[in-house]
Amino acid sequence: MLSGHEKRCFNMFRMTQNTFRQLCIDLESKHGLLPSYRISTLEKVGLFVYILSKGASNRDVQERFQHSGETVSRIFKEVLDAIDGLSSKILKPRDPEFKEIPSQIAYDTRYMPHFKDCIGAIDGTHIDVIISEEDQLRYRGRKGTPTFNVLAACDFDLLFTFVLTGWEGSAHDSRIFLDCISNPSLNFPKPPPGKYYLADKGYPERNGYLTPYHKIRYHPSEFRAANPRGPREVFNRAHSSLRSCIERAFGILKARWKILEKMPKYSTHDQNRIICATFALHNYIRLSKVLDPAFNIMDNDPNFVPPKAISDVHLMQEEAQQMGTNEMTKIRNDITTSLMIAKRQRRGS
């Protein structure tokens, strides 16, 4: 697989050959993953990433890798332990003091200078999990299936800077958020004075967390029929456009790692660790110096949200092409014009 065509490796492990090799080196040299007498580090990591990318069961992996069920389980736990070490180092802001203005804002007239103090976005997402029958009721999310309500923060490079898993699917986003920012042990990267995150209408208004105007048009689809009217609608559309970074980050995360939509039967503790592992690998791939086919498509089209699963490289490229560029250009021009009009109105008043 690692000496064959690049697309085969990506479709198997959801990362390029060079990224995969570097991941194996880092897990072995920095996080304690060791080869065994019969199984190399490459094969151990390959087995682990295959399970994440395909959502494969133990039986499927036994057939694919020709190892016993006990060996598959043991290897999976070994690599998961090593990934835990990676998660603690990579799921955090690159600039802990948030001194720099993100380039996505600094060089975009849609947002600069209006959002120059914004440092990222926060949101929650539901991930299906396997829960014992007696506990299923409190874990049932909006779709009636057991889920974890995962709170995450990300920057405008689609890198996750914080992840909190384990909350029941029935828990409201605002409850999780308030517990998160009030619990010092969780080490949430709070915004410095004057800085703020973007949050949707489901979150309470707090200093450092900017929500849109309520009962005002917000989502981009609502502005397709008519341009924004008034400063509040102008603000809401710009807010929605900038906050879409976390929706796109969630989209590519779930598209890349199929295990997040069909979790095998692990303990609740291990399911939490697996979810964190997918977030950590998402950041690792994004930070690698090798161009990733999935991220490359996202970078070329700021409005592209991946399909539910990445089945092949060329299929994802076709999805991106179908989006077209005309609508994206029109939306960008409309936002720029509306913000300039709103700014003139504020100066006049």
Short mmCIF file of C-alpha atoms in Angstrom, two decimals:
data_model
loop_
_atom_site.label_atom_id
_atom_site.label_comp_id
_atom_site.label_asym_id
_atom_site.label_seq_id
_atom_site.Cartn_x
_atom_site.Cartn_y
_atom_site.Cartn_z
CA MET A 1 0.00 0.00 0.00
CA LEU A 2 2.80 2.43 0.87
CA SER A 3 4.72 1.70 -2.32
CA GLY A 4 1.72 1.73 -4.65
CA HIS A 5 -0.41 4.54 -6.06
CA GLU A 6 -0.92 7.54 -3.77
CA LYS A 7 -4.72 7.42 -4.17
CA ARG A 8 -4.87 3.83 -2.92
CA CYS A 9 -3.18 4.84 0.33
CA PHE A 10 -5.48 7.83 0.77
CA ASN A 11 -8.61 5.78 0.11
CA MET A 12 -7.41 3.12 2.57
CA PHE A 13 -6.01 5.23 5.40
CA ARG A 14 -7.44 8.71 4.62
CA MET A 15 -3.96 10.25 4.49
CA THR A 16 -1.09 10.41 2.04
CA GLN A 17 1.83 7.99 2.12
CA ASN A 18 4.29 10.57 3.45
CA THR A 19 1.90 11.71 6.17
CA PHE A 20 1.27 8.10 7.20
CA ARG A 21 4.98 7.32 7.40
CA GLN A 22 5.67 10.46 9.43
CA LEU A 23 2.82 9.60 11.81
CA CYS A 24 4.39 6.19 12.45
CA ILE A 25 7.78 7.79 13.14
CA ASP A 26 6.29 10.34 15.55
CA LEU A 27 4.21 7.78 17.45
CA GLU A 28 7.26 5.55 17.86
CA SER A 29 9.84 8.23 18.72
CA LYS A 30 7.69 10.61 20.78
CA HIS A 31 4.73 8.68 22.16
CA GLY A 32 6.02 5.22 23.07
CA LEU A 33 4.53 3.04 20.34
CA LEU A 34 6.89 0.10 19.79
CA PRO A 35 6.97 -2.71 17.21
CA SER A 36 6.53 -6.27 18.43
CA TYR A 37 8.35 -9.43 17.39
CA ARG A 38 6.03 -10.12 14.44
CA ILE A 39 4.26 -6.81 13.81
CA SER A 40 5.95 -3.58 12.75
CA THR A 41 4.92 -0.10 13.81
CA LEU A 42 3.75 0.55 10.24
CA GLU A 43 1.31 -2.35 10.40
CA LYS A 44 0.06 -1.40 13.85
CA VAL A 45 -0.71 2.15 12.81
CA GLY A 46 -2.18 0.92 9.52
CA LEU A 47 -4.53 -1.41 11.37
CA PHE A 48 -5.60 1.38 13.73
CA VAL A 49 -6.18 3.99 11.02
CA TYR A 50 -8.01 1.43 8.86
CA ILE A 51 -10.52 0.90 11.69
CA LEU A 52 -11.05 4.64 12.03
CA SER A 53 -11.36 5.31 8.30
CA LYS A 54 -13.73 2.43 7.55
CA GLY A 55 -15.49 1.99 10.89
CA ALA A 56 -14.42 -1.64 10.53
CA SER A 57 -15.38 -4.30 13.06
CA ASN A 58 -12.88 -6.60 14.74
CA ARG A 59 -13.98 -9.43 12.44
CA ASP A 60 -13.43 -7.32 9.33
CA VAL A 61 -9.95 -6.36 10.50
CA GLN A 62 -9.07 -9.99 11.26
CA GLU A 63 -9.81 -10.87 7.64
CA ARG A 64 -8.04 -7.83 6.17
CA PHE A 65 -4.86 -8.05 8.26
CA GLN A 66 -4.86 -11.80 8.97
CA HIS A 67 -4.48 -11.53 12.72
CA SER A 68 -6.53 -13.04 15.54
CA GLY A 69 -9.26 -11.03 17.25
CA GLU A 70 -7.17 -10.82 20.44
CA THR A 71 -4.20 -9.44 18.49
CA VAL A 72 -6.38 -6.86 16.73
CA SER A 73 -7.80 -5.64 20.04
CA ARG A 74 -4.37 -5.45 21.67
CA ILE A 75 -2.81 -3.52 18.78
CA PHE A 76 -5.74 -1.12 18.64
CA LYS A 77 -5.34 -0.30 22.35
CA GLU A 78 -1.56 0.15 21.99
CA VAL A 79 -1.95 2.69 19.19
CA LEU A 80 -4.86 4.41 20.96
CA ASP A 81 -2.63 4.89 24.03
CA ALA A 82 0.04 6.48 21.82
CA ILE A 83 -2.53 8.73 20.12
CA ASP A 84 -3.64 9.95 23.57
CA GLY A 85 -0.21 11.47 23.97
CA LEU A 86 -0.46 13.08 20.56
CA SER A 87 -3.91 14.52 21.38
CA SER A 88 -2.68 16.41 24.42
CA LYS A 89 0.02 18.12 22.36
CA ILE A 90 -1.88 18.89 19.17
CA LEU A 91 -5.42 19.80 20.29
CA LYS A 92 -4.58 23.31 21.45
CA PRO A 93 -4.13 26.78 19.94
CA ARG A 94 -0.92 27.39 18.02
CA ASP A 95 -0.87 30.92 19.47
CA PRO A 96 -2.01 30.52 23.10
CA GLU A 97 -2.11 34.28 23.67
CA PHE A 98 -4.01 34.98 20.43
CA LYS A 99 -1.82 37.96 19.55
CA GLU A 100 -1.99 37.61 15.77
CA ILE A 101 -4.95 38.52 13.58
CA PRO A 102 -5.87 35.37 11.58
CA SER A 103 -4.84 35.72 7.95
CA GLN A 104 -8.33 34.68 6.84
CA ILE A 105 -9.59 37.89 8.45
CA ALA A 106 -6.62 40.21 7.94
CA TYR A 107 -6.62 39.79 4.15
CA ASP A 108 -10.37 39.60 3.54
CA THR A 109 -12.35 42.83 3.16
CA ARG A 110 -15.52 41.00 4.16
CA TYR A 111 -14.26 40.71 7.74
CA MET A 112 -11.47 43.25 8.21
CA PRO A 113 -11.52 45.32 10.40
CA HIS A 114 -14.96 44.34 11.71
CA PHE A 115 -13.87 40.92 13.04
CA LYS A 116 -10.17 41.56 13.64
CA ASP A 117 -10.43 40.46 17.31
CA CYS A 118 -12.11 37.14 16.49
CA ILE A 119 -9.98 34.10 17.36
CA GLY A 120 -12.16 31.20 16.21
CA ALA A 121 -15.54 29.53 16.56
CA ILE A 122 -17.19 27.11 18.98
CA ASP A 123 -19.99 24.65 18.37
CA GLY A 124 -21.26 21.22 19.31
CA THR A 125 -21.78 18.11 17.22
CA HIS A 126 -23.49 14.80 17.92
CA ILE A 127 -21.57 11.56 17.35
CA ASP A 128 -23.33 8.19 17.44
CA VAL A 129 -22.06 5.83 20.13
CA ILE A 130 -22.86 2.42 21.61
CA ILE A 131 -24.43 2.70 25.07
CA SER A 132 -25.77 0.00 27.40
CA GLU A 133 -29.55 -0.35 27.31
CA GLU A 134 -30.13 0.97 30.82
CA ASP A 135 -28.31 4.24 30.04
CA GLN A 136 -29.62 4.86 26.53
CA LEU A 137 -32.44 7.23 27.47
CA ARG A 138 -30.22 10.07 28.69
CA TYR A 139 -27.83 9.65 25.75
CA ARG A 140 -30.50 9.89 23.06
CA GLY A 141 -29.91 12.91 20.88
CA ARG A 142 -32.23 14.80 18.57
CA LYS A 143 -32.49 11.88 16.13
CA GLY A 144 -33.43 9.38 18.82
CA THR A 145 -30.15 7.44 18.78
CA PRO A 146 -27.52 7.38 21.55
CA THR A 147 -24.93 10.09 20.97
CA PHE A 148 -22.20 12.09 22.64
CA ASN A 149 -22.69 15.84 22.41
CA VAL A 150 -19.14 16.96 21.64
CA LEU A 151 -18.12 20.58 22.23
CA ALA A 152 -15.24 21.86 20.12
CA ALA A 153 -13.44 25.07 19.25
CA CYS A 154 -11.53 25.64 16.03
CA ASP A 155 -9.52 28.37 14.35
CA PHE A 156 -9.89 29.62 10.79
CA ASP A 157 -7.34 27.12 9.46
CA LEU A 158 -9.87 24.38 10.33
CA LEU A 159 -7.67 23.23 13.23
CA PHE A 160 -9.41 22.15 16.41
CA THR A 161 -8.07 23.99 19.44
CA PHE A 162 -10.23 22.29 22.07
CA VAL A 163 -12.40 19.15 22.26
CA LEU A 164 -14.68 18.00 25.08
CA THR A 165 -16.35 14.60 24.70
CA GLY A 166 -18.53 12.44 26.92
CA TRP A 167 -21.62 14.60 27.49
CA GLU A 168 -24.93 12.85 26.90
CA GLY A 169 -26.74 13.54 23.63
CA SER A 170 -29.71 14.92 25.57
CA ALA A 171 -27.58 17.68 27.15
CA HIS A 172 -28.14 21.15 25.71
CA ASP A 173 -25.23 22.97 24.08
CA SER A 174 -25.48 25.91 26.47
CA ARG A 175 -25.26 23.64 29.52
CA ILE A 176 -22.09 22.00 28.23
CA PHE A 177 -20.63 25.38 27.30
CA LEU A 178 -21.27 26.96 30.72
CA ASP A 179 -19.76 23.97 32.51
CA CYS A 180 -16.76 24.05 30.19
CA ILE A 181 -15.84 27.71 30.73
CA SER A 182 -16.40 27.49 34.49
CA ASN A 183 -14.34 24.34 35.06
CA PRO A 184 -10.61 25.21 35.20
CA SER A 185 -9.58 21.56 35.03
CA LEU A 186 -10.78 21.32 31.43
CA ASN A 187 -8.19 23.91 30.30
CA PHE A 188 -10.49 25.56 27.79
CA PRO A 189 -8.49 28.24 25.89
CA LYS A 190 -10.50 31.26 27.00
CA PRO A 191 -10.26 34.43 24.91
CA PRO A 192 -8.08 37.24 26.32
CA PRO A 193 -9.76 40.60 27.08
CA GLY A 194 -10.99 42.17 23.87
CA LYS A 195 -10.89 38.89 21.92
CA TYR A 196 -13.81 36.58 21.25
CA TYR A 197 -15.12 33.37 19.71
CA LEU A 198 -18.07 33.19 17.33
CA ALA A 199 -21.01 31.10 18.55
CA ASP A 200 -24.46 30.37 17.17
CA LYS A 201 -27.83 31.31 18.66
CA GLY A 202 -27.90 28.21 20.87
CA TYR A 203 -25.23 29.63 23.17
CA PRO A 204 -25.78 32.23 25.91
CA GLU A 205 -24.36 35.72 25.51
CA ARG A 206 -21.13 36.12 27.47
CA ASN A 207 -18.13 38.40 27.24
CA GLY A 208 -15.72 36.80 24.80
CA TYR A 209 -18.40 34.86 22.90
CA LEU A 210 -20.16 36.69 20.08
CA THR A 211 -23.58 35.40 19.02
CA PRO A 212 -25.70 36.67 16.10
CA TYR A 213 -28.81 38.84 16.41
CA HIS A 214 -31.80 36.66 17.28
CA LYS A 215 -34.88 36.49 15.07
CA ILE A 216 -32.89 38.00 12.18
CA ARG A 217 -31.96 36.16 8.99
CA TYR A 218 -28.72 34.32 9.55
CA HIS A 219 -27.88 31.31 7.36
CA PRO A 220 -26.46 31.92 3.86
CA SER A 221 -29.39 30.09 2.23
CA GLU A 222 -31.75 32.70 3.64
CA PHE A 223 -29.98 35.46 1.70
CA ARG A 224 -30.10 33.81 -1.71
CA ALA A 225 -33.48 35.31 -2.57
CA ALA A 226 -32.66 38.82 -1.33
CA ASN A 227 -29.64 40.75 -0.11
CA PRO A 228 -29.44 41.71 3.58
CA ARG A 229 -31.50 44.70 4.65
CA GLY A 230 -30.12 46.81 7.46
CA PRO A 231 -26.97 46.59 9.61
CA ARG A 232 -28.21 43.63 11.66
CA GLU A 233 -28.74 41.40 8.65
CA VAL A 234 -25.40 42.51 7.23
CA PHE A 235 -23.74 41.54 10.51
CA ASN A 236 -25.56 38.21 10.71
CA ARG A 237 -24.55 37.14 7.23
CA ALA A 238 -20.91 38.05 7.81
CA HIS A 239 -21.05 36.26 11.21
CA SER A 240 -22.51 33.13 9.59
CA SER A 241 -19.97 33.14 6.77
CA LEU A 242 -17.02 33.43 9.16
CA ARG A 243 -18.40 30.93 11.68
CA SER A 244 -18.81 28.32 8.94
CA CYS A 245 -15.17 27.31 9.60
CA ILE A 246 -16.26 25.00 12.40
CA GLU A 247 -19.08 23.49 10.36
CA ARG A 248 -16.60 22.75 7.59
CA ALA A 249 -14.10 21.33 10.10
CA PHE A 250 -16.78 19.02 11.51
CA GLY A 251 -17.77 18.09 7.97
CA ILE A 252 -14.35 16.98 6.85
CA LEU A 253 -13.71 15.24 10.19
CA LYS A 254 -16.81 13.06 9.85
CA ALA A 255 -16.27 12.51 6.15
CA ARG A 256 -12.73 11.28 6.71
CA TRP A 257 -13.35 9.00 9.72
CA LYS A 258 -16.30 6.71 9.10
CA ILE A 259 -16.04 5.28 12.60
CA LEU A 260 -17.81 8.44 13.82
CA GLU A 261 -21.04 7.33 12.15
CA LYS A 262 -20.87 3.62 13.01
CA MET A 263 -18.91 3.18 16.20
CA PRO A 264 -17.94 -0.46 16.99
CA LYS A 265 -18.78 -1.80 20.43
CA TYR A 266 -16.09 -0.44 22.74
CA SER A 267 -16.34 0.72 26.34
CA THR A 268 -17.72 4.22 26.90
CA HIS A 269 -14.26 5.35 28.02
CA ASP A 270 -12.61 4.02 24.86
CA GLN A 271 -15.30 5.54 22.64
CA ASN A 272 -14.42 8.94 24.12
CA ARG A 273 -10.74 8.30 23.44
CA ILE A 274 -11.48 7.21 19.86
CA ILE A 275 -13.39 10.42 19.18
CA CYS A 276 -10.49 12.49 20.54
CA ALA A 277 -8.10 10.44 18.39
CA THR A 278 -9.98 11.38 15.20
CA PHE A 279 -9.79 15.07 16.14
CA ALA A 280 -6.07 14.74 16.85
CA LEU A 281 -5.40 12.99 13.52
CA HIS A 282 -7.45 15.67 11.76
CA ASN A 283 -5.05 18.31 13.16
CA TYR A 284 -2.00 16.17 12.45
CA ILE A 285 -2.93 15.79 8.78
CA ARG A 286 -3.74 19.50 8.51
CA LEU A 287 -0.40 20.49 10.03
CA SER A 288 1.66 18.11 7.91
CA LYS A 289 3.72 19.70 5.17
CA VAL A 290 2.23 17.33 2.59
CA LEU A 291 -0.79 18.55 0.64
CA ASP A 292 -3.87 16.54 1.60
CA PRO A 293 -6.43 15.94 -1.20
CA ALA A 294 -9.43 16.57 1.06
CA PHE A 295 -8.07 19.74 2.66
CA ASN A 296 -6.88 20.96 -0.73
CA ILE A 297 -10.46 20.93 -2.02
CA MET A 298 -11.65 22.78 1.08
CA ASP A 299 -8.99 25.45 0.63
CA ASN A 300 -9.87 25.98 -3.02
CA ASP A 301 -13.56 26.49 -2.27
CA PRO A 302 -14.39 28.30 1.00
CA ASN A 303 -18.06 27.30 0.70
CA PHE A 304 -17.52 23.58 0.14
CA VAL A 305 -18.83 21.27 2.86
CA PRO A 306 -17.77 17.61 2.35
CA PRO A 307 -20.28 14.83 1.74
CA LYS A 308 -21.10 12.49 4.62
CA ALA A 309 -18.23 10.16 3.77
CA ILE A 310 -15.11 10.37 1.65
CA SER A 311 -15.33 7.24 -0.48
CA ASP A 312 -12.67 8.19 -3.01
CA VAL A 313 -10.44 11.12 -3.92
CA HIS A 314 -11.98 11.74 -7.34
CA LEU A 315 -15.53 11.49 -5.96
CA MET A 316 -14.84 14.30 -3.54
CA GLN A 317 -13.35 16.40 -6.32
CA GLU A 318 -16.55 15.93 -8.33
CA GLU A 319 -18.62 17.10 -5.35
CA ALA A 320 -16.54 20.26 -5.16
CA GLN A 321 -16.87 20.97 -8.87
CA GLN A 322 -20.64 20.70 -8.66
CA MET A 323 -20.72 23.57 -6.16
CA GLY A 324 -19.56 26.00 -8.89
CA THR A 325 -17.79 29.28 -8.34
CA ASN A 326 -20.37 31.77 -9.59
CA GLU A 327 -22.56 31.61 -6.50
CA MET A 328 -19.54 31.85 -4.19
CA THR A 329 -18.28 34.98 -6.00
CA LYS A 330 -21.73 36.60 -5.87
CA ILE A 331 -22.08 35.98 -2.13
CA ARG A 332 -18.60 37.37 -1.46
CA ASN A 333 -19.28 40.54 -3.46
CA ASP A 334 -22.68 41.02 -1.81
CA ILE A 335 -21.20 40.76 1.68
CA THR A 336 -18.42 43.23 0.88
CA THR A 337 -20.88 45.75 -0.58
CA SER A 338 -23.32 45.38 2.33
CA LEU A 339 -20.59 45.88 4.94
CA MET A 340 -19.38 49.04 3.19
CA ILE A 341 -22.94 50.42 3.14
CA ALA A 342 -23.44 49.60 6.82
CA LYS A 343 -20.13 51.26 7.70
CA ARG A 344 -21.14 54.46 5.88
CA GLN A 345 -24.48 54.45 7.71
CA ARG A 346 -22.74 54.17 11.07
CA ARG A 347 -20.43 57.08 10.17
CA GLY A 348 -23.39 59.19 9.12
CA SER A 349 -25.25 58.51 12.35
#
